[in-house]
Coordinates of N, CA and C in Angstrom, one line a residue:
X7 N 7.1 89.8 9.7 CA 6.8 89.9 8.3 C 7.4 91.2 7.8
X8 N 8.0 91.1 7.1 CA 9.1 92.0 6.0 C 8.5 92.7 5.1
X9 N 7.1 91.9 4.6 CA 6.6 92.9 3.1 C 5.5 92.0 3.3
X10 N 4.1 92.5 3.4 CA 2.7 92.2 3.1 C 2.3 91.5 1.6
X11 N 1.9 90.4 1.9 CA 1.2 90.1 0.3 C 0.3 89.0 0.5
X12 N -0.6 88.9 -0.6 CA -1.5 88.1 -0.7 C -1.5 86.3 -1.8
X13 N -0.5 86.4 -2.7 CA -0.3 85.3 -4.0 C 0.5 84.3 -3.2
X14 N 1.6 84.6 -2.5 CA 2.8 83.5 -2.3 C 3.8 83.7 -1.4
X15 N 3.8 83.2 -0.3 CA 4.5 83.1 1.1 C 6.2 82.7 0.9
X16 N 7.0 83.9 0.8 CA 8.2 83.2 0.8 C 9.0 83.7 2.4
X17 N 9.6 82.0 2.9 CA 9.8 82.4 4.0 C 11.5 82.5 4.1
X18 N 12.4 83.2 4.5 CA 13.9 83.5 4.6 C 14.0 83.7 5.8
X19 N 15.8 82.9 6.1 CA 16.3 83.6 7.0 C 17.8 84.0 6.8
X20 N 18.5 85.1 7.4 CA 20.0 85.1 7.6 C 20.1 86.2 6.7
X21 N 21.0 85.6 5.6 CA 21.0 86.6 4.4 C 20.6 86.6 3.3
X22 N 19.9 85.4 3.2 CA 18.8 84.9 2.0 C 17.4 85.8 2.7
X23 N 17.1 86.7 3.3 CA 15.9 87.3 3.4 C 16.3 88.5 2.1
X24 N 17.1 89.1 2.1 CA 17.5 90.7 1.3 C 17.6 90.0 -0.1
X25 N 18.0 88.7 -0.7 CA 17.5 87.9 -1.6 C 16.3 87.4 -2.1
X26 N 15.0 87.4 -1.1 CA 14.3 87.2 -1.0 C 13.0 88.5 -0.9
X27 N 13.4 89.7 -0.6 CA 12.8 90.8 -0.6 C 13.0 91.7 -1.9
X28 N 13.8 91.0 -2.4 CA 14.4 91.3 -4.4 C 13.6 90.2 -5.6
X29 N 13.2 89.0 -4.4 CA 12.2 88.3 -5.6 C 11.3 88.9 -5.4
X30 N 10.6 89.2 -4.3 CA 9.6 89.9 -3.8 C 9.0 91.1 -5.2
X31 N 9.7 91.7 -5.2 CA 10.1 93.1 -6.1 C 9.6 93.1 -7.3
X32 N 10.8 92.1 -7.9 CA 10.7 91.3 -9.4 C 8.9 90.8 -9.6
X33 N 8.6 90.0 -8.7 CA 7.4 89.3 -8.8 C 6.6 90.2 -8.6
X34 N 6.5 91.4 -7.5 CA 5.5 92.7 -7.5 C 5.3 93.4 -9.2
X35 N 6.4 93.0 -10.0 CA 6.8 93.8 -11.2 C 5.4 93.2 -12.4
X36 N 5.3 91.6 -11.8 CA 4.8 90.8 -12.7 C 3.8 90.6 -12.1
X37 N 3.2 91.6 -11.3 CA 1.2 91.9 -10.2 C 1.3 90.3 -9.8
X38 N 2.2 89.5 -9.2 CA 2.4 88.5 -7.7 C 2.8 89.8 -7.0
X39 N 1.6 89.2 -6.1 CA 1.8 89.9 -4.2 C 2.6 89.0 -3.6
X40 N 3.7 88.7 -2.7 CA 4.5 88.2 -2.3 C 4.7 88.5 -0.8
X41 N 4.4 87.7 0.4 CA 4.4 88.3 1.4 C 5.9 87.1 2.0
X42 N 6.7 88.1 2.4 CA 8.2 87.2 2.5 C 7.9 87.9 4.7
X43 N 8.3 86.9 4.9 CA 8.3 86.0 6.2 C 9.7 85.9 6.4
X44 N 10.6 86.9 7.5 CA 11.8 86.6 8.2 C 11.6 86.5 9.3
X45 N 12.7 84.8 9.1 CA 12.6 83.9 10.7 C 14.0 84.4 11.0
X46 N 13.5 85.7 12.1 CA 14.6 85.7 13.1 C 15.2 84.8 14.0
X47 N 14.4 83.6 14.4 CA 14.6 82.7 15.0 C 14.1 81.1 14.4
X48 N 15.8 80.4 14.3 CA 15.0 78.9 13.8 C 14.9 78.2 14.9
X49 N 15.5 78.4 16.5 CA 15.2 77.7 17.4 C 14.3 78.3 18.9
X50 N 13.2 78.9 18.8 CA 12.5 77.9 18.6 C 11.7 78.4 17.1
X51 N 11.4 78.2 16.1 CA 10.9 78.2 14.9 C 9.2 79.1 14.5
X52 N 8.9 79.9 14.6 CA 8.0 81.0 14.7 C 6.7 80.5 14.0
X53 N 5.9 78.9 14.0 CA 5.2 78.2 13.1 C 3.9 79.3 12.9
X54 N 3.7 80.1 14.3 CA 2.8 80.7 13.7 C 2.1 81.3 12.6
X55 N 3.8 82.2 12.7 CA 3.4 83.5 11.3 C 3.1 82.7 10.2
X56 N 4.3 81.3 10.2 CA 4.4 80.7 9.1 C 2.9 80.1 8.4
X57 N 2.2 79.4 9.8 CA 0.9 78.9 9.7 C -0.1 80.0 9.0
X58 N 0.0 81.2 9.6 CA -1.4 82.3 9.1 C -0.8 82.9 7.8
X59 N 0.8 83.1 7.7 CA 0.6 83.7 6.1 C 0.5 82.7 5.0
X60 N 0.9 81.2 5.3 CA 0.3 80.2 4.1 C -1.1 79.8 3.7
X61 N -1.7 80.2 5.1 CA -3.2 80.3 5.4 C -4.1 81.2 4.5
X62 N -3.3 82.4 4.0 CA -3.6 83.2 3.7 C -3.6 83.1 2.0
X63 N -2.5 82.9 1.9 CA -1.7 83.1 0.6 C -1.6 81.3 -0.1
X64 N -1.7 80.0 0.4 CA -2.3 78.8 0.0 C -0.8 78.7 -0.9
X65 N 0.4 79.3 -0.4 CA 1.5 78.5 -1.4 C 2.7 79.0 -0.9
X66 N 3.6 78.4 -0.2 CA 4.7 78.7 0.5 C 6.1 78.2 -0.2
X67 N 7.2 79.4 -0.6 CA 8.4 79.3 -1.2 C 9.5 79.4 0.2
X68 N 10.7 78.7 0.2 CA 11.2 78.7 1.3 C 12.7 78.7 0.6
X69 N 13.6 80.4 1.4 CA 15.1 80.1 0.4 C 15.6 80.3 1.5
X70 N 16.4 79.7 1.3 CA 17.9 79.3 2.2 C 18.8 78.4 1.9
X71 N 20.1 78.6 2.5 CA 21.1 77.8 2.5 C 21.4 76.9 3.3
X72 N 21.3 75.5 2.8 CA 20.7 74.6 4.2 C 20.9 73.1 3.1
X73 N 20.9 72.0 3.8 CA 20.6 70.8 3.5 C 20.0 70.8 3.1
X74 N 19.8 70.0 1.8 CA 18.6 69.8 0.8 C 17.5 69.0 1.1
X75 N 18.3 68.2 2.7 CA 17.0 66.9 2.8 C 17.0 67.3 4.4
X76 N 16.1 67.1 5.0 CA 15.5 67.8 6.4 C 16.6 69.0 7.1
X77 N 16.2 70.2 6.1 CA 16.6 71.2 6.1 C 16.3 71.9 6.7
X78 N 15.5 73.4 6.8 CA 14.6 74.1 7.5 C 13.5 74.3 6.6
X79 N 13.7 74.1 5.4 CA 12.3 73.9 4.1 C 12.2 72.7 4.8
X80 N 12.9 71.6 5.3 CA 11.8 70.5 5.3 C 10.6 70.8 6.6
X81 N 10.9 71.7 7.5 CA 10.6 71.5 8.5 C 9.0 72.4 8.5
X82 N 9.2 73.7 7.0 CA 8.1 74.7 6.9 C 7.2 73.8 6.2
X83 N 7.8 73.2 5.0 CA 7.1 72.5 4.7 C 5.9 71.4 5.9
X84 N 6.4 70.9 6.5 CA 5.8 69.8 7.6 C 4.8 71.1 7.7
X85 N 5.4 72.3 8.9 CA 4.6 73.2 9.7 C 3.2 73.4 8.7
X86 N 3.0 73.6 7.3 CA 2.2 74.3 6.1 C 1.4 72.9 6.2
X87 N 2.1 71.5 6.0 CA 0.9 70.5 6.2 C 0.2 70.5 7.3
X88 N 0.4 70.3 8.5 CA -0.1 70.2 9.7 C -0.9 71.0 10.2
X89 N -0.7 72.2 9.8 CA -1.5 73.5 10.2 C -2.6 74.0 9.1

């Protein structure tokens, strides 16, 4: 975990995290707590963190550069239903 928050789970990896630690920012500006989640690893895929900070926070944003259709959003997404 990159930055602690409570409103809205955004999860990044690669070089969309430092993109993502600047929405973070913007959104701290407008009192959203934003806790951004860097996946050092997509294989094997870290569901935990991913599981306890949407747990926490009830709304998960996922940026990256990726296929639009079973992507690695598609895959957080799944992990956020199932868990």
């Amino acid at each position: 975990i990159e930055r602690t928050g409570t409103d809205v789970t955004i999860v990044a990896y690669s070089i969309m995290v430092g993109k993502a630690m600047k929405a973070a920012e913007i959104l701290a500006e407008q009192g959203i707590s934003a806790e951004v989640v860097n996946l050092r690893s997509i294989r094997p895929i870290d569901t935990q963190t991913i599981a306890e900070s949407v747990k926490k926070t009830s709304r998960l944003v996922s940026v990256e550069e990726c296929w639009p259709v079973c992507g690695i959003g598609s895959e957080m997404a799944a992990i956020a239903m199932e868990e």
